[in-house]
Coordinates of C-alpha atoms in Angstrom, one line a residue:
M22 CA 136.3 150.9 112.9
I23 CA 137.4 149.7 116.4
R24 CA 135.7 146.5 116.1
L25 CA 137.4 145.8 112.9
L26 CA 140.9 146.5 114.4
L27 CA 140.1 144.4 117.5
S28 CA 138.9 141.6 115.2
S29 CA 142.1 141.8 113.2
V30 CA 144.2 141.6 116.2
F31 CA 142.4 138.7 117.6
I32 CA 142.8 136.8 114.3
L33 CA 146.5 137.7 114.5
L34 CA 146.9 136.5 118.1
Q35 CA 144.7 133.4 117.4
L36 CA 147.0 132.4 114.5
S37 CA 150.2 133.0 116.7
Y38 CA 148.8 131.0 119.4
A39 CA 147.7 128.1 117.1
F40 CA 151.2 127.9 115.7
C41 CA 152.9 127.3 118.9
Q42 CA 150.7 125.0 120.9
D43 CA 152.4 121.7 122.3
N44 CA 155.8 122.1 120.6
F45 CA 153.9 122.3 117.2
S46 CA 154.6 124.8 114.3
I47 CA 153.8 125.5 110.8
Q48 CA 156.6 127.0 108.7
R49 CA 155.3 126.7 105.3
V50 CA 152.5 125.5 103.1
E51 CA 153.1 125.0 99.3
P52 CA 151.3 125.7 96.9
M53 CA 150.8 128.9 98.9
N54 CA 147.6 129.3 97.3
W55 CA 145.3 128.0 94.6
W56 CA 142.4 129.3 92.5
V57 CA 138.7 128.4 92.1
G58 CA 137.5 127.3 88.7
M59 CA 140.6 125.5 87.5
K60 CA 140.5 122.2 85.8
T61 CA 143.2 121.1 88.2
S62 CA 140.9 121.1 91.0
N63 CA 142.7 118.4 93.0
V64 CA 145.9 119.5 94.8
Q65 CA 148.3 118.0 97.1
L66 CA 149.4 120.4 99.8
I67 CA 152.9 120.1 101.5
I68 CA 152.5 121.3 105.1
Y69 CA 155.9 121.6 106.8
G70 CA 156.8 122.4 110.6
K71 CA 157.6 121.1 113.7
N72 CA 156.1 117.7 114.5
L73 CA 153.4 118.2 112.0
G74 CA 153.3 114.4 111.2
K75 CA 151.9 113.8 114.7
S76 CA 148.8 115.5 114.2
T77 CA 145.4 114.8 112.6
V78 CA 143.8 117.3 110.1
K79 CA 140.3 118.7 109.6
I80 CA 138.9 121.1 107.0
Q81 CA 135.5 122.1 108.1
K82 CA 134.5 124.9 105.6
E83 CA 132.5 123.8 102.6
G84 CA 134.4 124.3 99.3
L85 CA 137.7 122.7 100.2
T86 CA 137.6 118.9 100.9
L87 CA 140.2 116.9 102.5
L88 CA 140.5 113.6 100.6
K89 CA 143.5 112.0 102.4
T90 CA 146.3 112.8 104.7
H91 CA 149.6 111.3 104.1
T92 CA 152.2 111.0 106.9
V93 CA 155.7 110.2 105.8
E94 CA 159.1 109.4 107.3
N95 CA 159.9 112.7 108.5
S96 CA 157.4 113.9 111.1
N97 CA 158.0 117.4 110.1
Y98 CA 155.9 116.9 107.0
L99 CA 152.3 116.2 106.1
F100 CA 151.1 115.8 102.4
L101 CA 147.2 116.7 102.1
D102 CA 145.2 115.7 99.2
V103 CA 142.6 118.4 98.9
A104 CA 139.7 118.8 96.4
I105 CA 138.5 122.3 95.4
E106 CA 134.9 121.9 94.8
A107 CA 132.9 123.3 91.7
D108 CA 131.0 125.6 93.8
A109 CA 133.8 126.9 95.9
T110 CA 134.3 130.6 96.4
A111 CA 137.3 132.6 97.0
G112 CA 138.4 133.0 100.4
F113 CA 140.3 131.7 103.3
Y114 CA 139.7 127.9 104.3
P115 CA 140.9 127.1 107.9
I116 CA 143.0 123.8 107.9
E117 CA 142.9 122.6 111.6
F118 CA 145.6 120.5 113.3
Y119 CA 144.6 118.3 116.3
V120 CA 146.8 116.3 118.7
N121 CA 144.9 114.0 121.1
N122 CA 141.7 115.7 120.0
K123 CA 143.2 119.1 120.9
L124 CA 143.4 121.9 118.7
V125 CA 146.9 122.9 118.2
G126 CA 147.1 124.8 115.0
R127 CA 145.3 126.5 112.1
Y128 CA 146.4 127.7 108.9
N129 CA 143.9 129.7 106.7
Y130 CA 144.6 128.5 103.1
E131 CA 143.6 130.9 100.4
L132 CA 141.7 130.2 97.4
K133 CA 141.6 133.1 94.8
N134 CA 139.5 134.1 91.9
R135 CA 141.1 133.8 88.6
D136 CA 142.0 136.9 86.6
A137 CA 139.8 136.4 83.5
S138 CA 141.3 139.5 81.9
A139 CA 144.8 138.5 82.3
V140 CA 146.8 137.3 79.2
K141 CA 148.7 134.0 79.6
A142 CA 149.4 130.7 78.2
Q143 CA 149.6 131.8 74.6
G144 CA 152.2 129.4 73.6
V145 CA 155.6 130.4 71.8
H146 CA 155.6 129.3 68.1
A147 CA 157.1 129.9 64.7
E148 CA 155.8 133.5 64.4
D149 CA 158.1 134.4 67.4
L150 CA 161.7 135.5 67.9
I151 CA 163.1 134.7 71.4
Y152 CA 165.5 136.9 73.3
L153 CA 167.5 135.0 76.0
I154 CA 168.5 136.9 78.9
M155 CA 170.6 136.2 82.1
P156 CA 169.0 138.5 84.4
D157 CA 172.0 139.0 86.6
R158 CA 173.8 140.3 83.5
F159 CA 171.4 142.5 81.5
A160 CA 170.5 145.6 83.4
N161 CA 170.4 146.6 87.2
G162 CA 167.2 148.6 87.7
N163 CA 167.2 148.4 91.5
K164 CA 170.4 148.6 93.3
K165 CA 168.6 148.1 96.7
N166 CA 168.2 144.4 96.0
D167 CA 171.8 143.8 94.9
Q168 CA 172.7 142.3 98.4
V169 CA 170.0 140.5 100.5
K170 CA 170.7 139.7 104.0
G171 CA 170.3 136.2 105.1
L172 CA 171.2 134.7 101.8
R173 CA 174.3 132.7 101.6
E174 CA 176.0 134.6 98.6
M175 CA 176.5 138.3 99.4
N176 CA 179.3 139.1 97.1
V177 CA 178.6 141.4 94.3
D178 CA 181.7 141.8 92.0
R179 CA 181.3 142.7 88.4
D180 CA 184.9 141.8 87.7
S181 CA 184.1 138.0 88.3
M182 CA 182.2 135.9 85.9
Y183 CA 181.2 133.6 88.9
A184 CA 179.8 136.4 91.3
R185 CA 176.6 138.2 91.1
H186 CA 176.5 141.5 89.4
G187 CA 173.3 143.0 90.3
G188 CA 171.1 142.6 87.2
D189 CA 167.4 142.3 88.0
L190 CA 163.9 142.0 86.7
E191 CA 163.4 145.8 87.0
G192 CA 166.1 146.3 84.9
I193 CA 164.7 144.0 82.2
I194 CA 161.3 145.9 82.3
Q195 CA 163.2 149.3 81.8
H196 CA 164.6 147.9 78.4
L197 CA 161.3 146.2 77.0
D198 CA 160.8 149.0 74.4
Y199 CA 164.5 148.4 73.0
L200 CA 163.7 144.8 72.6
N201 CA 160.3 145.4 71.0
D202 CA 161.9 148.0 68.5
L203 CA 164.4 145.3 67.7
G204 CA 161.6 142.8 66.5
V205 CA 161.9 140.7 69.6
T206 CA 158.4 139.1 70.4
S207 CA 159.2 136.6 73.2
V208 CA 161.6 137.0 76.4
W209 CA 163.2 133.8 77.8
L210 CA 165.0 134.4 81.0
T211 CA 167.3 131.9 82.8
P212 CA 165.8 130.8 86.0
V213 CA 164.4 133.4 88.3
L214 CA 163.6 131.4 91.3
T215 CA 165.6 131.9 94.5
N216 CA 168.9 130.1 94.3
D217 CA 170.2 130.4 97.9
M218 CA 173.6 128.8 97.0
P219 CA 176.9 129.9 98.4
Q220 CA 178.7 130.3 95.0
A221 CA 177.5 131.0 91.4
S222 CA 173.9 131.7 92.5
Y223 CA 173.5 134.1 89.4
H224 CA 172.8 131.4 87.0
G225 CA 169.5 130.2 88.6
Y226 CA 169.9 126.5 87.7
A227 CA 170.1 125.2 91.3
N228 CA 166.9 126.7 92.8
T229 CA 166.3 126.3 96.5
E230 CA 162.7 127.7 96.5
N231 CA 159.8 126.6 94.2
Y232 CA 157.5 129.4 94.8
Q233 CA 159.7 132.6 95.3
V234 CA 161.5 134.7 92.9
D235 CA 165.1 135.2 93.9
P236 CA 164.7 138.6 95.9
R237 CA 168.1 139.8 94.2
F238 CA 166.0 139.8 91.0
G239 CA 163.0 141.3 92.6
T240 CA 159.7 139.9 94.1
N241 CA 157.0 137.6 92.6
E242 CA 155.1 140.7 92.1
T243 CA 157.9 142.1 90.0
Y244 CA 158.0 139.0 87.9
R245 CA 154.3 139.2 87.3
K246 CA 154.7 142.9 86.5
L247 CA 157.3 142.0 83.7
G248 CA 154.7 139.5 82.3
E249 CA 152.2 142.1 82.2
E250 CA 154.6 144.7 80.4
L251 CA 155.3 142.1 78.0
H252 CA 151.8 141.6 77.2
K253 CA 151.0 145.1 76.9
R254 CA 153.4 145.1 74.0
K255 CA 152.1 142.0 72.4
M256 CA 155.2 140.0 73.6
K257 CA 155.4 136.9 75.5
L258 CA 157.2 135.5 78.5
V259 CA 159.2 132.3 78.5
H260 CA 159.8 130.7 82.0
D261 CA 162.9 128.4 82.3
V262 CA 162.0 125.2 84.4
V263 CA 164.4 122.7 85.7
P264 CA 162.4 119.7 86.8
N265 CA 165.2 117.4 86.8
H266 CA 167.1 118.8 90.0
V267 CA 167.3 121.4 92.5
G268 CA 170.1 123.1 94.5
L269 CA 171.9 121.2 97.4
Y270 CA 170.2 123.8 99.8
H271 CA 166.6 123.5 98.7
W272 CA 164.6 123.3 101.7
T273 CA 163.3 119.7 101.0
V274 CA 166.9 118.6 100.5
I275 CA 168.0 120.2 104.0
D276 CA 165.2 118.3 105.7
K277 CA 164.0 115.5 103.3
P278 CA 160.3 114.2 103.6
F279 CA 161.5 110.6 103.0
K280 CA 164.4 108.8 101.8
D281 CA 163.5 108.4 98.2
W282 CA 162.6 112.1 97.5
L283 CA 165.9 112.3 95.7
H284 CA 167.8 109.8 93.7
E285 CA 170.5 108.9 96.1
W286 CA 173.6 106.7 95.9
P287 CA 176.0 105.0 98.3
S288 CA 178.6 107.6 97.3
F289 CA 178.2 110.7 95.0
T290 CA 177.2 109.5 91.5
Q291 CA 177.4 111.9 88.6
T292 CA 175.3 111.3 85.4
T293 CA 177.2 110.1 82.5
Y294 CA 175.8 112.7 80.2
R295 CA 175.3 109.8 77.7
D296 CA 171.8 110.5 76.3
Q297 CA 172.2 107.5 74.0
T298 CA 171.7 105.1 76.9
I299 CA 168.1 106.1 77.3
F300 CA 167.1 104.7 73.7
D301 CA 170.0 102.4 72.9
P302 CA 168.4 99.0 72.3
Y303 CA 171.6 97.5 73.7
A304 CA 172.4 99.6 76.7
A305 CA 173.2 98.1 79.9
T306 CA 170.8 99.0 82.7
V307 CA 173.5 100.3 85.0
D308 CA 174.4 102.9 82.1
R309 CA 170.7 103.8 81.7
E310 CA 170.3 104.3 85.4
K311 CA 173.4 106.4 85.8
M312 CA 172.5 108.7 83.1
E313 CA 169.0 109.3 84.3
K314 CA 169.6 109.2 87.9
G315 CA 173.0 110.4 88.6
W316 CA 173.4 114.0 89.8
F317 CA 174.0 116.5 87.2
V318 CA 176.7 118.1 89.5
E319 CA 177.5 117.6 93.2
T320 CA 175.6 120.8 93.9
M321 CA 172.3 119.8 92.2
P322 CA 170.5 116.7 93.6
D323 CA 168.5 114.7 91.2
M324 CA 164.8 114.6 91.8
N325 CA 163.2 111.2 92.0
Q326 CA 160.6 111.7 89.4
Q327 CA 159.2 108.2 89.7
N328 CA 157.9 109.1 93.2
E329 CA 154.1 110.5 93.0
Y330 CA 154.7 113.0 95.8
V331 CA 157.7 114.5 93.8
Q332 CA 155.7 114.4 90.7
K333 CA 152.9 116.5 92.2
Y334 CA 155.2 118.8 93.8
I335 CA 157.1 119.7 90.5
L336 CA 153.9 119.9 88.5
Q337 CA 151.8 122.0 90.8
S338 CA 154.5 124.6 91.1
H339 CA 154.7 125.0 87.3
I340 CA 151.0 125.4 86.9
W341 CA 150.9 127.8 89.7
W342 CA 153.5 130.0 88.1
I343 CA 151.7 130.0 84.6
E344 CA 148.6 131.2 86.5
Y345 CA 150.1 133.7 88.7
A346 CA 152.6 135.3 86.4
G347 CA 151.0 134.9 83.0
I348 CA 153.8 132.7 81.6
D349 CA 153.3 131.7 77.9
G350 CA 155.8 129.0 77.4
F351 CA 158.5 126.9 79.2
R352 CA 162.0 126.1 78.0
I353 CA 162.9 122.8 79.9
D354 CA 166.4 122.5 81.2
T355 CA 168.4 119.4 80.7
Y356 CA 165.5 117.6 78.9
P357 CA 167.1 114.1 78.3
Y358 CA 168.0 113.5 82.0
N359 CA 164.4 113.6 83.2
D360 CA 162.0 110.4 83.6
L361 CA 160.3 110.5 80.2
A362 CA 157.3 108.8 81.5
F363 CA 156.9 111.5 84.1
M364 CA 157.5 114.2 81.5
A365 CA 154.7 112.9 79.5
K366 CA 152.4 113.0 82.3
W367 CA 153.6 116.5 83.3
T368 CA 153.1 118.0 79.7
T369 CA 149.5 116.4 79.5
A370 CA 148.5 117.9 82.8
I371 CA 149.7 121.4 81.7
K372 CA 148.2 121.1 78.3
N373 CA 145.0 120.0 80.0
E374 CA 144.9 123.2 81.9
Y375 CA 146.3 125.6 79.2
P376 CA 145.6 124.1 75.8
N377 CA 147.6 126.8 73.9
F378 CA 150.6 126.4 76.2
S379 CA 153.9 125.2 74.5
F380 CA 157.1 123.6 75.3
F381 CA 160.8 123.3 74.3
G382 CA 163.4 121.2 75.8
E383 CA 167.1 121.6 75.8
T384 CA 168.6 118.6 74.1
W385 CA 172.2 119.1 73.9
V386 CA 172.8 115.9 71.9
Q387 CA 175.0 114.9 68.9
S388 CA 172.5 113.8 66.1
V389 CA 169.2 114.4 64.5
P390 CA 167.8 111.0 65.7
N391 CA 169.0 111.7 69.2
Q392 CA 167.2 114.9 69.4
A393 CA 164.1 113.7 67.6
Y394 CA 163.7 110.8 70.3
F395 CA 162.7 113.5 73.2
L396 CA 160.0 114.9 71.1
G397 CA 156.2 113.8 71.4
G398 CA 154.6 111.8 68.5
Q399 CA 156.7 108.8 68.6
R400 CA 158.2 109.6 65.2
V401 CA 161.4 107.5 65.5
G402 CA 159.9 104.6 67.4
Q403 CA 160.0 105.9 71.0
S404 CA 158.3 103.8 73.5
I405 CA 156.9 106.8 75.2
D406 CA 155.2 109.7 73.8
T407 CA 156.6 112.6 75.7
K408 CA 154.2 115.1 74.2
L409 CA 156.9 117.6 73.9
D410 CA 156.4 120.2 71.1
G411 CA 160.0 121.3 70.2
V412 CA 163.7 121.1 71.0
T413 CA 166.7 123.4 71.0
D414 CA 168.0 122.4 67.7
F415 CA 171.6 121.9 68.4
Q416 CA 172.1 120.0 65.0
L417 CA 171.4 123.1 63.0
N418 CA 173.6 125.1 65.5
Y419 CA 176.4 122.8 64.6
A420 CA 175.6 123.0 61.0
I421 CA 175.6 126.8 60.7
G422 CA 178.9 127.0 62.4
D423 CA 180.4 124.6 60.1
A424 CA 178.8 126.2 57.1
L425 CA 180.4 129.5 57.6
N426 CA 183.7 128.5 59.4
N427 CA 184.5 125.3 57.4
E428 CA 182.8 126.0 54.0
Q429 CA 180.6 123.1 54.5
A430 CA 177.2 124.2 52.9
N431 CA 176.3 120.6 52.6
R432 CA 175.9 120.1 56.4
L433 CA 173.3 122.6 56.5
Y434 CA 171.2 121.0 53.5
A435 CA 171.7 117.6 55.0
T436 CA 170.6 118.5 58.5
L437 CA 167.6 120.5 57.4
G438 CA 166.9 117.5 55.1
S439 CA 166.6 115.3 58.1
D440 CA 163.5 117.1 59.2
Y441 CA 161.3 114.1 58.4
Q442 CA 162.2 112.7 61.8
Y443 CA 160.4 115.5 63.5
P444 CA 156.7 115.7 64.1
N445 CA 156.7 119.5 63.7
P446 CA 160.1 121.0 62.7
L447 CA 158.4 124.6 63.1
A448 CA 158.2 124.0 66.9
N449 CA 162.2 123.6 67.0
V450 CA 164.0 126.5 68.4
I451 CA 167.0 127.3 66.1
F452 CA 169.9 129.7 67.6
L453 CA 173.5 130.8 67.2
D454 CA 174.6 130.9 70.7
N455 CA 173.2 130.7 74.1
H456 CA 174.3 131.0 77.9
D457 CA 176.4 127.8 77.7
K458 CA 177.9 128.0 74.2
D459 CA 180.5 130.3 72.9
R460 CA 179.3 133.6 71.5
F461 CA 178.8 133.2 67.6
F462 CA 180.6 136.4 66.9
S463 CA 183.6 134.9 68.3
V464 CA 183.1 131.5 66.8
V465 CA 183.2 133.2 63.3
E466 CA 186.5 134.8 64.4
E467 CA 184.7 138.3 64.5
N468 CA 184.1 138.3 60.8
L469 CA 181.1 140.6 60.4
E470 CA 180.2 139.4 57.0
K471 CA 180.0 135.7 58.4
Y472 CA 178.1 137.1 61.4
K473 CA 175.4 139.1 59.3
S474 CA 175.0 135.8 57.2
A475 CA 174.4 133.9 60.3
F476 CA 171.6 136.3 61.3
S477 CA 170.1 136.1 57.8
W478 CA 169.9 132.3 58.0
L479 CA 168.5 132.5 61.7
L480 CA 165.8 134.9 60.8
T481 CA 164.7 133.1 57.5
S482 CA 165.1 129.5 58.2
R483 CA 162.2 127.2 59.7
G484 CA 161.6 127.0 63.5
I485 CA 161.4 129.6 66.2
P486 CA 164.7 131.7 66.2
Q487 CA 166.3 132.5 69.5
M488 CA 169.1 135.0 70.0
Y489 CA 171.3 135.5 73.2
Y490 CA 171.4 139.0 74.8
G491 CA 173.9 141.4 73.4
A492 CA 174.4 139.3 70.1
E493 CA 172.8 142.3 68.2
V494 CA 175.5 144.5 69.3
L495 CA 178.6 142.1 68.7
M496 CA 179.0 140.9 72.3
K497 CA 181.6 138.3 71.9
N498 CA 184.0 135.8 74.0
F499 CA 184.1 132.1 74.8
N500 CA 182.8 129.9 77.5
K501 CA 186.2 128.6 78.5
P502 CA 188.3 129.3 80.5
D503 CA 186.7 132.3 82.2
G504 CA 183.1 132.3 81.3
L505 CA 183.3 135.6 79.6
L506 CA 180.2 134.8 77.1
R507 CA 178.2 135.8 80.3
E508 CA 179.5 139.4 80.3
D509 CA 177.3 142.4 81.4
F510 CA 175.3 144.2 78.7
K511 CA 177.1 147.6 78.5
G512 CA 174.8 150.5 79.3
G513 CA 172.6 148.4 81.8
F514 CA 174.6 149.0 84.9
E515 CA 175.7 152.3 86.9
G516 CA 179.3 153.2 86.1
D517 CA 179.2 151.9 82.5
T518 CA 181.0 154.2 80.3
V519 CA 179.2 153.3 77.2
N520 CA 175.5 152.4 76.5
K521 CA 175.0 149.8 73.8
F522 CA 171.2 150.2 74.2
S523 CA 171.6 153.6 72.3
T524 CA 172.6 154.2 68.9
V525 CA 175.2 156.8 69.9
G526 CA 176.7 154.3 72.4
R527 CA 177.4 151.6 69.7
S528 CA 180.3 151.7 67.1
D529 CA 179.7 151.8 63.4
S530 CA 180.1 147.9 63.2
E531 CA 177.8 147.5 66.1
N532 CA 175.0 149.5 64.4
E533 CA 175.6 147.9 61.1
L534 CA 174.9 144.5 62.7
F535 CA 172.1 146.0 65.0
N536 CA 170.2 147.4 62.0
H537 CA 170.8 144.2 59.9
V538 CA 168.9 142.2 62.7
K539 CA 166.4 144.7 63.3
K540 CA 165.4 145.0 59.6
L541 CA 165.2 141.2 59.2
A542 CA 163.4 140.7 62.5
N543 CA 160.8 143.2 62.0
Y544 CA 160.2 141.7 58.4
R545 CA 159.8 138.3 59.8
K546 CA 157.6 139.6 62.4
N547 CA 155.2 141.0 60.0
N548 CA 155.4 138.4 57.2
T549 CA 154.0 135.0 57.8
V550 CA 156.0 133.6 54.8
L551 CA 159.1 133.6 57.2
Q552 CA 157.1 132.0 60.0
Y553 CA 154.8 129.3 58.6
G554 CA 156.0 129.2 54.8
T555 CA 157.0 126.0 53.3
T556 CA 160.9 125.4 52.7
Q557 CA 162.5 124.2 49.6
H558 CA 166.3 124.2 49.2
Y559 CA 168.6 122.8 46.8
V560 CA 171.8 120.8 46.7
P561 CA 174.6 123.2 47.5
E562 CA 176.7 123.7 44.4
N563 CA 180.1 125.6 44.8
N564 CA 179.5 125.7 48.4
V565 CA 176.5 128.0 48.0
Y566 CA 173.3 127.2 50.0
V567 CA 170.1 128.3 48.3
Y568 CA 166.6 128.0 49.8
F569 CA 163.1 129.6 49.4
R570 CA 160.2 130.0 51.8
S571 CA 156.8 130.4 50.2
N572 CA 153.1 130.7 51.0
E573 CA 150.1 131.4 49.1
T574 CA 150.9 135.1 48.5
Q575 CA 154.7 135.4 49.0
V576 CA 158.1 134.0 48.2
V577 CA 161.3 134.8 49.9
S578 CA 164.7 133.5 48.4
V579 CA 168.0 133.3 50.4
F580 CA 171.4 132.9 48.8
M581 CA 174.1 132.2 51.1
N582 CA 177.7 132.2 50.0
C583 CA 179.8 129.8 52.3
N584 CA 183.1 130.6 50.5
A585 CA 185.9 132.9 51.3
K586 CA 185.7 134.2 48.0
E587 CA 183.2 135.7 45.5
I588 CA 180.9 133.5 43.7
T589 CA 178.6 134.2 40.5
L590 CA 175.4 132.3 40.9
S591 CA 173.2 131.3 37.9
L592 CA 169.5 131.6 38.7
P593 CA 167.4 129.6 36.0
R594 CA 168.4 126.5 38.0
Y595 CA 165.9 127.7 40.8
Q596 CA 162.8 128.2 38.3
E597 CA 160.9 125.7 40.3
S598 CA 160.9 127.9 43.5
L599 CA 160.9 131.3 41.6
K600 CA 157.4 130.5 40.5
G601 CA 157.4 132.8 37.4
A602 CA 158.4 135.9 39.4
K603 CA 159.8 138.7 37.5
R604 CA 161.3 141.1 40.0
M605 CA 162.9 140.9 43.5
K606 CA 163.3 143.2 46.2
N607 CA 166.5 143.1 48.6
I608 CA 164.8 142.8 52.0
L609 CA 167.7 144.5 53.7
T610 CA 168.3 147.4 51.4
D611 CA 164.9 147.7 49.8
V612 CA 166.2 147.9 46.5
E613 CA 164.1 146.5 43.8
Q614 CA 165.1 144.9 40.5
D615 CA 164.2 142.7 37.6
I616 CA 165.3 139.2 38.3
P617 CA 168.6 138.7 36.5
L618 CA 170.1 135.6 35.0
E619 CA 173.0 135.7 37.6
I620 CA 173.9 137.2 41.0
T621 CA 177.2 137.8 42.4
L622 CA 177.7 137.1 46.1
K623 CA 180.8 138.5 48.0
P624 CA 182.8 136.3 50.4
H625 CA 180.5 134.9 53.2
Q626 CA 177.6 137.1 52.0
T627 CA 174.0 136.3 52.2
L628 CA 171.3 137.9 50.3
V629 CA 167.6 137.9 51.1
F630 CA 165.0 138.8 48.4
E631 CA 161.3 139.0 48.3
L632 CA 160.1 138.0 45.0
K633 CA 157.3 139.8 42.9
K634 CA 155.3 138.9 39.9

């Protein structure tokens, strides 16, 4: 035991001594580790520290081979191309640094064994229901991490929509049973990586670290625990990635490796937000460049994804998180602003490692062709096959709003009828609202019948449905002017006077909507007809939208009244889809009856039936 302790002390002293010789230091190595037995066996390490660029490097232990050392403009960086050999074993591999043939530093790089029992990379598909959470606003499970010394933003103020509120990963873990009971199968969190920005750091979209969970949310281990707890419940974890940009205080921005690590301009240049310039055959080059290479906002520098070092840095961090935390799918932020050639390469590399992994990209654009352009498959004449599985279907989001608010059932019909432009419409994510868009209960002017109709549509239509935290308990409000769409989930924080996680804490109206969502969500979870069934819909008459989902064993019919008045609907028109059924069961009430010649729909009511022979 004494010998072991002395040996440990010697190693610590040796490392400390090595890191400080000749004005030399190693401050960080990324990726912080890798794994043996991965297809991605060639890795580029970023070694950062004082005067590192002046050293030469040796790796002498067999199993980890140094292929090439890259020095760059900034002498504080070295980029090492290494190969993890097929016969490499888990353990520490000394990386040695020499100046004038003198050993001045050593770093023990760790290769780990993969966890063969871990669930990961399952993909998120049409059988899923995604629940979107902003971790800072959902539940505070650990008040000790509300403030972390050394970070730029220390203010915790639940009365301000732009300050931190204290929600964290532990709070989410504590409420997974609530989500499971509701019928949720996948949880998407807005970005969880460290966001050490002086203001509005809560949202996470300006990360300043690539390999560290924000300590105000928890630790890397807490995030991995979240994945494990989800998988225990047969649920999935969706990780929000932001390859397009980082935060202004990202460590590689504060001290850049070289000039073209970022897209930089003579003076601050913001993106135009005009996605059309990416595919417009007549677009001016300057417009296309500004769209793709302009900064999203002043605090979010645009990464130069044409640079191979940047490409590897982004890609490796995402593979690392899948392997480490058991992530099942990526939501990709601001997808149209990325370099599409890089995104194709990125997607291919991740799919090569994890064949079942899935991706959906945020495409906040204004038409079906614009949206379809960013998908893989080159269905609409794209010059690049991005390999992207699905998009956030903003076009159907606009359509459901118009159908219920402006009595435009035809817009739903026409939008869905444009699905021929998508390689796989079932991979698109459909939604009523999210962290950037007005809460849909407010959009429909707090009309409960309209809102129930919206959820009936969401949970029976094609694609992957996504709901925003608190939507099931009538959370409301608009994005502007004060960002109230990001309020806290009541009951998740100390001092809350009501608890919306509990039946007794909800009002009658809130329970009515909650039970509506729960019934349909669980029916959808247990019936493949609403996951992968074919869709047949009918040209709306009298502003009523009717569609059917069917497979070899089941048929579900949906009748949506988009009018502010009662409508009686004749059913013989739909014989093609009724397929000889004689009876129908109301999925929400479980009432079964013979199929009548006509049904009556209340104002804004949607009825959902399972048909029976």
